[in-house]
mmCIF file of C-alpha atoms and ligand atoms in Angstrom:
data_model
loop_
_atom_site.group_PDB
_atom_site.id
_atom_site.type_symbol
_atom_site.label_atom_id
_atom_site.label_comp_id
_atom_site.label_asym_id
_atom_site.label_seq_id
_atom_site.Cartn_x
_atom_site.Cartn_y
_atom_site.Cartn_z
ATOM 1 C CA UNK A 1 85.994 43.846 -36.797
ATOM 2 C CA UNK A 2 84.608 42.244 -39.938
ATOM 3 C CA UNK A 3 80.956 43.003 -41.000
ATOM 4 C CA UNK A 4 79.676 39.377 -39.827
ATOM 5 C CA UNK A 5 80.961 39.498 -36.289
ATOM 6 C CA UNK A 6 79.990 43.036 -35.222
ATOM 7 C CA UNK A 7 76.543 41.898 -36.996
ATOM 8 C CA UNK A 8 76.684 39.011 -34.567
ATOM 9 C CA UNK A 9 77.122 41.483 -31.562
ATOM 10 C CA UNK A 10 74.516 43.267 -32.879
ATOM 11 C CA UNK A 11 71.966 40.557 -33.271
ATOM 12 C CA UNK A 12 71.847 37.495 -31.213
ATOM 13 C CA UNK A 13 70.393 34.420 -33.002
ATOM 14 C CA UNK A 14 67.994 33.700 -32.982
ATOM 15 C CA UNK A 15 66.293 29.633 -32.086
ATOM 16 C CA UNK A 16 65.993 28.863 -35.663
ATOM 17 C CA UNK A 17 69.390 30.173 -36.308
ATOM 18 C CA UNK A 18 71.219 27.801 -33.654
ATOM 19 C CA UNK A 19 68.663 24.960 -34.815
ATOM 20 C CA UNK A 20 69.752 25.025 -37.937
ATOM 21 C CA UNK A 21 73.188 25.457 -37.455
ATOM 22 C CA UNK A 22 73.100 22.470 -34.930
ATOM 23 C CA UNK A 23 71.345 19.795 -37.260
ATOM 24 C CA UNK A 24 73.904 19.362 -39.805
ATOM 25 C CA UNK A 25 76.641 19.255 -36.874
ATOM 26 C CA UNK A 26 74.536 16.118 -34.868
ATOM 27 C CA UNK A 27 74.114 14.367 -38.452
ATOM 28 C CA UNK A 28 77.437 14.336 -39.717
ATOM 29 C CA UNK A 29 79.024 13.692 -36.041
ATOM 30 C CA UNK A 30 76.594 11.227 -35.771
ATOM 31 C CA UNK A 31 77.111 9.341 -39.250
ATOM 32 C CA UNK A 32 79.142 6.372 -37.975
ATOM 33 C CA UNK A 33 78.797 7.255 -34.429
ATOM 34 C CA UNK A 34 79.475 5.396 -31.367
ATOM 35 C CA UNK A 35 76.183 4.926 -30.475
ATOM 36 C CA UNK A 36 74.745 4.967 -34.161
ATOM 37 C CA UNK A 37 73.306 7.168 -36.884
ATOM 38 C CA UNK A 38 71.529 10.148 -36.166
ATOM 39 C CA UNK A 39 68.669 9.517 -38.081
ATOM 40 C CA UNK A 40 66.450 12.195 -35.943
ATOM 41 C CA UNK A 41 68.974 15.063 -35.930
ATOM 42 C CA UNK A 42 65.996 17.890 -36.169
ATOM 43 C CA UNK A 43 64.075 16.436 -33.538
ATOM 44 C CA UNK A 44 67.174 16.168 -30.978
ATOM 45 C CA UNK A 45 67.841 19.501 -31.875
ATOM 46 C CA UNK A 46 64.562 20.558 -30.975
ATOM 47 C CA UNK A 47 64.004 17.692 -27.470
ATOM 48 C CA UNK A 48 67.811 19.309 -26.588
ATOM 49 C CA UNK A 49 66.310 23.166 -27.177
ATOM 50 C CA UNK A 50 63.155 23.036 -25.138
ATOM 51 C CA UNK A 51 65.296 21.306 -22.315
ATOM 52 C CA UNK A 52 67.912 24.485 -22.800
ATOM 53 C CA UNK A 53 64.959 27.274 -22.773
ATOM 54 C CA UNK A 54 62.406 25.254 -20.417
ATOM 55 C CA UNK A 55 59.865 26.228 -23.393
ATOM 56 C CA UNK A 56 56.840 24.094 -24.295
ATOM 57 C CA UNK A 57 57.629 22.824 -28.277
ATOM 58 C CA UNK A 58 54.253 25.345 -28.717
ATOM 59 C CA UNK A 59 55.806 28.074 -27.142
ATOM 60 C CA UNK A 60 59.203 27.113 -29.178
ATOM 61 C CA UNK A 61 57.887 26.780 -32.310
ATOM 62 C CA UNK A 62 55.930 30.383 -31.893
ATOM 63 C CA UNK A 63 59.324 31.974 -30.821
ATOM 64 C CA UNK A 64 61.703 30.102 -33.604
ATOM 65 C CA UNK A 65 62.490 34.037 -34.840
ATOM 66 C CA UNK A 66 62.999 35.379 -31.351
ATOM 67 C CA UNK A 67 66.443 36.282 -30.126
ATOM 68 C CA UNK A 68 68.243 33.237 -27.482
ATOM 69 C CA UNK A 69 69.683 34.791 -24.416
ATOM 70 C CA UNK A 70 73.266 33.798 -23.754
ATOM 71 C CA UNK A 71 72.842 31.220 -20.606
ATOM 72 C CA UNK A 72 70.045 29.437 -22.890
ATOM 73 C CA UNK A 73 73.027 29.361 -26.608
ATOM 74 C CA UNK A 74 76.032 28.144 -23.965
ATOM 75 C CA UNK A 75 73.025 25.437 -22.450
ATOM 76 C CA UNK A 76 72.251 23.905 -25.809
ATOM 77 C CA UNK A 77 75.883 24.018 -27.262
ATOM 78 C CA UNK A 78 76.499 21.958 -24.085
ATOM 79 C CA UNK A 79 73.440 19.535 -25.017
ATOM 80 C CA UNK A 80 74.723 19.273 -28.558
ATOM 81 C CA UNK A 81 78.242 18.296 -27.962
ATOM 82 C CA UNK A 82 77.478 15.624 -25.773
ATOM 83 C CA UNK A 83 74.508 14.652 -28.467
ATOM 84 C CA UNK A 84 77.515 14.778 -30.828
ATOM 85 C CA UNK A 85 80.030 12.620 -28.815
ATOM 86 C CA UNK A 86 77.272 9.924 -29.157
ATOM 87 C CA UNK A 87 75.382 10.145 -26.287
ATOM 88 C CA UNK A 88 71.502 9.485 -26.809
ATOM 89 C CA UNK A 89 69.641 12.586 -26.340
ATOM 90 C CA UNK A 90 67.470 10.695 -23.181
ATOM 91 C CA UNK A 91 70.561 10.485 -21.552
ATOM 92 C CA UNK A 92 71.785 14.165 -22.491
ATOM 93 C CA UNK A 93 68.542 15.964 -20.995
ATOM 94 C CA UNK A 94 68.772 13.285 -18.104
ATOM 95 C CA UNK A 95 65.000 11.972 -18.967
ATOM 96 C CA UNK A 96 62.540 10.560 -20.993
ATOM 97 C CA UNK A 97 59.034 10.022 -21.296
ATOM 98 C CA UNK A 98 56.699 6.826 -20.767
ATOM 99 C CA UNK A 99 52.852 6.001 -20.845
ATOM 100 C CA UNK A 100 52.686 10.491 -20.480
ATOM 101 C CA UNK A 101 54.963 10.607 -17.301
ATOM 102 C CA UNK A 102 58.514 12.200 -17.721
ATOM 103 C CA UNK A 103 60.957 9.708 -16.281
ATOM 104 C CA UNK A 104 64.710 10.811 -15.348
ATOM 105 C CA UNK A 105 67.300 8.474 -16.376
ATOM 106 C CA UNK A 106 70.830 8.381 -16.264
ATOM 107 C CA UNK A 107 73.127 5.693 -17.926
ATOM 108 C CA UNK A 108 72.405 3.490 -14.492
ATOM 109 C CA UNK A 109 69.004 2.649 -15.676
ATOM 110 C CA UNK A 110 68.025 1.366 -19.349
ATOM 111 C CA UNK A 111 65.950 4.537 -21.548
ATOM 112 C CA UNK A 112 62.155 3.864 -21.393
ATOM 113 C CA UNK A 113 61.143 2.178 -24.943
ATOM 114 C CA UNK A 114 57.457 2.518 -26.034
ATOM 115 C CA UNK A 115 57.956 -1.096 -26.717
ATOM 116 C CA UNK A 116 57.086 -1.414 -22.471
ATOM 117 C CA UNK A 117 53.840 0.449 -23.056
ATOM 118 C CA UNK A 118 52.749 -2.876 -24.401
ATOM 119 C CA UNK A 119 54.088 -4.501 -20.974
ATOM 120 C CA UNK A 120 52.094 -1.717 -19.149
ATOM 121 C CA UNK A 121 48.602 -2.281 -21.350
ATOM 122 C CA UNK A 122 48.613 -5.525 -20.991
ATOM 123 C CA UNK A 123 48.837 -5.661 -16.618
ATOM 124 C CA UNK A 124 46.701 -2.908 -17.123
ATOM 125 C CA UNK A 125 44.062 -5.240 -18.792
ATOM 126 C CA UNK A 126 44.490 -7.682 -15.912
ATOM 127 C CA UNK A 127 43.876 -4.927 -13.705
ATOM 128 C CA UNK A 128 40.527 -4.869 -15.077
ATOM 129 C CA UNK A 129 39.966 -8.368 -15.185
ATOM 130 C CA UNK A 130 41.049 -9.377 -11.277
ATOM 131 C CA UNK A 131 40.566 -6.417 -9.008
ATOM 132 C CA UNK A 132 42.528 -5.199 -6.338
ATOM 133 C CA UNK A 133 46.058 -7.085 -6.175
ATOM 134 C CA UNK A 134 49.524 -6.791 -5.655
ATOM 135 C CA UNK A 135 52.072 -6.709 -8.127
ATOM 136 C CA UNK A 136 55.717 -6.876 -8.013
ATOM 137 C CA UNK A 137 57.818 -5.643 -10.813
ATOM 138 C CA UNK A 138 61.672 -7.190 -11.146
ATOM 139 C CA UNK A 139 64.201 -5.740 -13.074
ATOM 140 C CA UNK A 140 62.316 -2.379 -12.733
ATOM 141 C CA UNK A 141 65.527 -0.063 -14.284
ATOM 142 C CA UNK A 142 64.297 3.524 -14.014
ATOM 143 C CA UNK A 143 61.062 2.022 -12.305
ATOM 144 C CA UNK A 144 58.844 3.282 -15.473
ATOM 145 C CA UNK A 145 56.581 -0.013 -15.267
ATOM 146 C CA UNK A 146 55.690 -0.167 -11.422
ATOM 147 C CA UNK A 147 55.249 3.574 -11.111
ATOM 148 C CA UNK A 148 53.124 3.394 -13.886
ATOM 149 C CA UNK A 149 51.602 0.710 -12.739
ATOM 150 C CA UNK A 150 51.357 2.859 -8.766
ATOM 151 C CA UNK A 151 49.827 5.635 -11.116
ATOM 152 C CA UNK A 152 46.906 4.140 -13.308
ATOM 153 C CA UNK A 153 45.313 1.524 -10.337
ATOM 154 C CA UNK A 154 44.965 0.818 -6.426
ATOM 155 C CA UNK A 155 47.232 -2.196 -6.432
ATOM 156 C CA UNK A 156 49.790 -2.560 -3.993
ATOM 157 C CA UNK A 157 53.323 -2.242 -6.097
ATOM 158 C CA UNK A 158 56.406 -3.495 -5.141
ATOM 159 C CA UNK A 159 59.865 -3.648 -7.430
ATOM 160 C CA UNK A 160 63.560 -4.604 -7.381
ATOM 161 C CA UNK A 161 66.335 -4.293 -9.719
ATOM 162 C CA UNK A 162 69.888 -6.317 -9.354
ATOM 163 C CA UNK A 163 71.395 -2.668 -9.951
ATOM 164 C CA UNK A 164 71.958 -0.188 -6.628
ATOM 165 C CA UNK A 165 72.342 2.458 -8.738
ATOM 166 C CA UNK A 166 69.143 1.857 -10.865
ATOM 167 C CA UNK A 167 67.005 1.231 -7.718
ATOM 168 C CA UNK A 168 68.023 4.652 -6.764
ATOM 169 C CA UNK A 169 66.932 6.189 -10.344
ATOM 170 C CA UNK A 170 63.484 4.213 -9.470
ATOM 171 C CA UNK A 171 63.119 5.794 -6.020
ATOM 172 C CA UNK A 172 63.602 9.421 -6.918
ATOM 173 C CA UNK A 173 61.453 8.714 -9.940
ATOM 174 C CA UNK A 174 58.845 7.736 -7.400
ATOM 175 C CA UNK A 175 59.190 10.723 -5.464
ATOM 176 C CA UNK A 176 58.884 12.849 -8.154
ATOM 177 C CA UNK A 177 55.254 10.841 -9.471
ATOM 178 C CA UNK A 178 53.648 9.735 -6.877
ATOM 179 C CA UNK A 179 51.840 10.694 -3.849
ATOM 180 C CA UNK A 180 53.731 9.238 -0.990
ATOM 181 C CA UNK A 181 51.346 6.974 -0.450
ATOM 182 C CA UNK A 182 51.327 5.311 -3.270
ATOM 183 C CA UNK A 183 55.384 5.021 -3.930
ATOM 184 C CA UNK A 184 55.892 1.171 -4.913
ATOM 185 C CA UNK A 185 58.650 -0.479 -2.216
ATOM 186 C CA UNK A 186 61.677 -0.737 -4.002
ATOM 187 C CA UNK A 187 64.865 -3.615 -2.703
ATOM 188 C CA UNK A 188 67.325 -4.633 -4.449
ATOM 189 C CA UNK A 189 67.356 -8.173 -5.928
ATOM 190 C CA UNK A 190 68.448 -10.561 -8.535
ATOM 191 C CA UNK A 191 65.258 -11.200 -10.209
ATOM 192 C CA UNK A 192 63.367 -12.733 -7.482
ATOM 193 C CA UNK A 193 65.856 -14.261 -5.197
ATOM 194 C CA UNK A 194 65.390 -11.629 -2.445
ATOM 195 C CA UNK A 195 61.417 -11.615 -3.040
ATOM 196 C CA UNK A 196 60.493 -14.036 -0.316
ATOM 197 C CA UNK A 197 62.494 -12.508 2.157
ATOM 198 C CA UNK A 198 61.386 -9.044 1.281
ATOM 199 C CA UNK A 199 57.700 -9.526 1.614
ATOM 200 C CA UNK A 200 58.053 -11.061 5.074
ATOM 201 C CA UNK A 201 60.123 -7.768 5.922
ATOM 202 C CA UNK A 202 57.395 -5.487 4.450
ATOM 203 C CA UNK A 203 55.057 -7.322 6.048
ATOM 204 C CA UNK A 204 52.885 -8.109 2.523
ATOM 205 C CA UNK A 205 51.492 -11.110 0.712
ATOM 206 C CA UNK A 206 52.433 -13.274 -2.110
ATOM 207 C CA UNK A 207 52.578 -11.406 -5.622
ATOM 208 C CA UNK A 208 49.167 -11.778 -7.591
ATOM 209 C CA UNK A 209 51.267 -10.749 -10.468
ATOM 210 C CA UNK A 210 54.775 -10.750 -11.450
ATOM 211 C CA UNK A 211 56.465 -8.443 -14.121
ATOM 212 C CA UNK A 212 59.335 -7.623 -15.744
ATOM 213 C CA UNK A 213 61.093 -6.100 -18.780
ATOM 214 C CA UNK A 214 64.480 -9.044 -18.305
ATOM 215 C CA UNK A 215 67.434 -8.270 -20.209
ATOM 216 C CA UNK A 216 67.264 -10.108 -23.432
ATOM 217 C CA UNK A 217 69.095 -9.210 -26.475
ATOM 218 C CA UNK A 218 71.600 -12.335 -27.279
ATOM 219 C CA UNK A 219 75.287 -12.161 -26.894
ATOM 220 C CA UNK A 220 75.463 -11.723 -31.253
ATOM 221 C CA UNK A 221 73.135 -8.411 -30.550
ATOM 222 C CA UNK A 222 74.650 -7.303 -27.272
ATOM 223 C CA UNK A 223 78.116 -7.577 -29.368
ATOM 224 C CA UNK A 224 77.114 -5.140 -31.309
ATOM 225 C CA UNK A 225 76.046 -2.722 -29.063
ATOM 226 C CA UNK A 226 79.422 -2.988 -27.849
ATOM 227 C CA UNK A 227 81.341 -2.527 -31.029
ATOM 228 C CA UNK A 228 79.528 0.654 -31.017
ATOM 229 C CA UNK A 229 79.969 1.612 -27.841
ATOM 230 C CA UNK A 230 76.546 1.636 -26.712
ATOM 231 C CA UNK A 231 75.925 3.706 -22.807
ATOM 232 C CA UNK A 232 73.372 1.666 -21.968
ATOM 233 C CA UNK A 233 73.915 -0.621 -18.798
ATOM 234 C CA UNK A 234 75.111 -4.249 -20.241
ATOM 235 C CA UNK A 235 73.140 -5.500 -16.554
ATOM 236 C CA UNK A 236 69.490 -4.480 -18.561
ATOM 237 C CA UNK A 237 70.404 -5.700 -22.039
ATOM 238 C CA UNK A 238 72.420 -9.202 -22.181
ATOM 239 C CA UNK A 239 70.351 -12.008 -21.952
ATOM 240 C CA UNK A 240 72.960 -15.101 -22.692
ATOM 241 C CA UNK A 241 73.467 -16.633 -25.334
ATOM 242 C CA UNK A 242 70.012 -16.891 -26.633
ATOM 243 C CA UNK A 243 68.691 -13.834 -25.060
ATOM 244 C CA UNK A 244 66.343 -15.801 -22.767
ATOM 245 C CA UNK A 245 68.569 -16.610 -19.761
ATOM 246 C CA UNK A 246 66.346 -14.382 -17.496
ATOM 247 C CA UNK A 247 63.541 -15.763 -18.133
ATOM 248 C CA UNK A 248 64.097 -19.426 -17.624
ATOM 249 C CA UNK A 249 65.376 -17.993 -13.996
ATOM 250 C CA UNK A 250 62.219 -15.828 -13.563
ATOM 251 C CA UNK A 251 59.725 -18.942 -14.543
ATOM 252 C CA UNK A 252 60.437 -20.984 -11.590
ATOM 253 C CA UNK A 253 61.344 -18.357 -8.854
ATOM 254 C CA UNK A 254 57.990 -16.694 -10.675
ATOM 255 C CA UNK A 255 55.805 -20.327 -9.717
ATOM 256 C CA UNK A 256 56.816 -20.500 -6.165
ATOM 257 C CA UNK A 257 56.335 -16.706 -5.218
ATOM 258 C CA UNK A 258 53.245 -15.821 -7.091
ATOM 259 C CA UNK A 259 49.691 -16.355 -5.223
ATOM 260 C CA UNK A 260 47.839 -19.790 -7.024
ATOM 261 C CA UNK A 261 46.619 -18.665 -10.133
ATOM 262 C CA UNK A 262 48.593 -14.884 -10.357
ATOM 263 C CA UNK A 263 50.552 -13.964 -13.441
ATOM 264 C CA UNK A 264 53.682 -13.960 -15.227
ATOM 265 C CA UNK A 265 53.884 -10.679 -17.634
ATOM 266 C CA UNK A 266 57.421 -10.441 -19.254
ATOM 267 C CA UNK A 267 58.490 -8.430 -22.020
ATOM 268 C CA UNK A 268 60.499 -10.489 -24.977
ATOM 269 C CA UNK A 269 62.123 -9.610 -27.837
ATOM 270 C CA UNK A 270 60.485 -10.166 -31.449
ATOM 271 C CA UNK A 271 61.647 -13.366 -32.588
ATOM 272 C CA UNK A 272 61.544 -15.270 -29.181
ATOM 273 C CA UNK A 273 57.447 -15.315 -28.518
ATOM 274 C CA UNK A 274 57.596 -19.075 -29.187
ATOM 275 C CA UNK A 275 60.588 -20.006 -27.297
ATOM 276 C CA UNK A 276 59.861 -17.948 -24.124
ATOM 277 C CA UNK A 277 55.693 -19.363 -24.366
ATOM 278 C CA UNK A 278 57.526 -22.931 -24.441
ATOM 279 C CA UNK A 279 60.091 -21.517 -21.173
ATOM 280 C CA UNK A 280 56.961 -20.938 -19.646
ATOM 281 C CA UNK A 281 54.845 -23.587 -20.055
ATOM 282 C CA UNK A 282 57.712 -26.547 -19.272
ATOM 283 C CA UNK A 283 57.918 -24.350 -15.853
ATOM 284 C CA UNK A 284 54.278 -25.424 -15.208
ATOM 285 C CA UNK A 285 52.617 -22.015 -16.472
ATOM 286 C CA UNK A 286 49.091 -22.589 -17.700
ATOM 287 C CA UNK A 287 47.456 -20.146 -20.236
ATOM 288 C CA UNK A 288 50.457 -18.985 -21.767
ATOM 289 C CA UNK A 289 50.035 -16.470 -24.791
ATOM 290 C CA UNK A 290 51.848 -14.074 -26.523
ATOM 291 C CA UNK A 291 51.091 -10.501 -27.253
ATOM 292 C CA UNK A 292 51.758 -8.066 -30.200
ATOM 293 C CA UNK A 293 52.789 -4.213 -29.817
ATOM 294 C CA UNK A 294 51.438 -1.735 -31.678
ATOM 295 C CA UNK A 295 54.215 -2.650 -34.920
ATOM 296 C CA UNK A 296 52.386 -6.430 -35.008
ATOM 297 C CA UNK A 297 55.560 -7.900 -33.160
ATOM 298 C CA UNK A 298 55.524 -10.357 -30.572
ATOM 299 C CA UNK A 299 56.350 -8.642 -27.392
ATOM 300 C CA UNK A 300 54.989 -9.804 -24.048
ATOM 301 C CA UNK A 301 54.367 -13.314 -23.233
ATOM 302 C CA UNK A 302 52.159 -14.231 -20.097
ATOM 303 C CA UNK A 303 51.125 -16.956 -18.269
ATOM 304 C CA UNK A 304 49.522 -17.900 -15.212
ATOM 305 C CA UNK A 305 50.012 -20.191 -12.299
ATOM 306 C CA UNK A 306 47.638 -23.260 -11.836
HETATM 307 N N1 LIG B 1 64.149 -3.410 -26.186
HETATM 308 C C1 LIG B 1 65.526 -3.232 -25.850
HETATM 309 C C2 LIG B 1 66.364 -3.027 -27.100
HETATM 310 O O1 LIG B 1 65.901 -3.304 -28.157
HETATM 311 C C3 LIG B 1 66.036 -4.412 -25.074
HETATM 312 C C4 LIG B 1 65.450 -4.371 -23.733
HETATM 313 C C5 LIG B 1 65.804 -5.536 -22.903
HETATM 314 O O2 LIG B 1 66.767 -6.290 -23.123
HETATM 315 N N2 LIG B 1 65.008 -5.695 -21.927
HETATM 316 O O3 LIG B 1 67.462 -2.536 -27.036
#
């Protein structure tokens, strides 16, 4: 037995120890990875080592000389090698958080951006503006906008997604956030097609507000998510040609479902604030503006029905 390995049986590592021995693997099996560079590799490390040890990054950071216990190394060597095969490290602890609320997600559902807290301020503000309402939220993906949304007000909440499989991501999310009570009403749906017939089911009014976070990267930036392999779902990403396919569709099934004078919130990408304002007035929108996130870009666009 050579003096390295009997000094390994001897002393387990310790967190720092597998830490650091992890970053360097992440970076360089990340360099031209499938799903991109590894630009974070200390910080997955450390999101992938509190989700192996179930430790606070407090109580991690305090115990970075302690010794791991065996279940909790063979854990985060499993987190790392599917961080190293390229899968984002949402996906490889199965969650993420949004607007302070840890959401699961699984490749089904599109990974929570902060981009959407900007989505979630902005009803938020309406909230405050038009009392109580009801708002339905399409293309809801892991459901991080209407249960967030279900959380912060009163409002009834109601959401769809085109995707089965995401709807059922949404659901348990609800279950796991809410009081049952106040668990939105999920259906499936593409965009709003199924909303009339769904609110007659439920037995609830016309939408005062509409939301949604569409897919809409253009077929030149979905392309490249595909040269690299990307695992998010192409059903919450590819918006056409121009990226705005979704939202010429949402415009008018938006106008005849909403309540007179309820609102259109929609997420957009940076460069398309004055296309999507122009989608939404030549609809019939009135009011139409554009908002910035917290990086000065433009990223939701609303309007409201005459
Ligand atoms: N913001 C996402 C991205 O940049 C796109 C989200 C969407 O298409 N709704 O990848």
């Amino acid at each position: 037995m050579t003096a390295v390995s009997h000094q390994a049986m001897v002393d387990p590592p310790t967190y720092r120890d597998l830490l650091s021995a992890a970053v360097p693997r992440i970076r360089v099996a990340l360099r031209d990875a499938v799903s991109g560079s590894a630009d974070t590799p200390w910080l997955d490390a450390v999101v992938m080592m509190r989700h192996a040890s179930g430790q606070s990054q407090e109580r991690l950071i305090a115990a970075m000389s302690d010794p791991v216990d065996a279940c909790c190394a063979q854990r985060f060597e499993s987190l790392v090698e599917l961080r190293c095969a390229g899968l984002p490290v949402s996906y490889v602890i199965g969650k993420k958080e949004f607007y302070g609320r840890d959401f699961r997600v699984t490749t089904d559902v599109l990974v929570p951006r902060p981009d959407t807290e900007t989505l979630v301020e902005v009803i938020l503000d309406l909230h405050r503006g038009v009392g109580p309402t009801h708002i339905h939220d399409a293309c809801t993906g892991s459901g991080c906008v209407a249960i967030t949304v279900a959380a912060e007000t009163e409002w009834a909440v109601t959401a769809s997604d085109v995707s089965a499989a995401a709807i059922a991501v949404a659901e348990e999310n609800a279950v796991q956030l809410l009081a049952p009570g106040r668990r939105p009403r999920f259906f499936r749906s593409d965009l709003l097609t199924e909303l009339p017939d769904a609110l007659v089911r439920l037995g609830i009014g016309a939408p005062t507000i509409v939301s949604a976070n569409p897919p809409y990267l253009t077929d030149t930036e979905y392309g490249e998510l595909v040269r690299r392999q990307w695992p998010e779902p192409a059903l919450a990403l590819r918006g056409g040609t121009d990226g705005v396919d979704a939202y010429t569709r949402l415009a008018g099934q938006a106008l005849s479902c909403l309540a007179p004078h309820g609102y259109l919130v929609v997420e957009i990408g940076s460069s398309q604030g004055p296309r999507v304002r122009a989608l939404l007035e030549s609809a019939g929108f009135v009011d139409v503006e554009t908002v910035t996130d917290l990086g000065g870009r433009d990223r939701v666009c609303v309007g409201r029905r005459p």
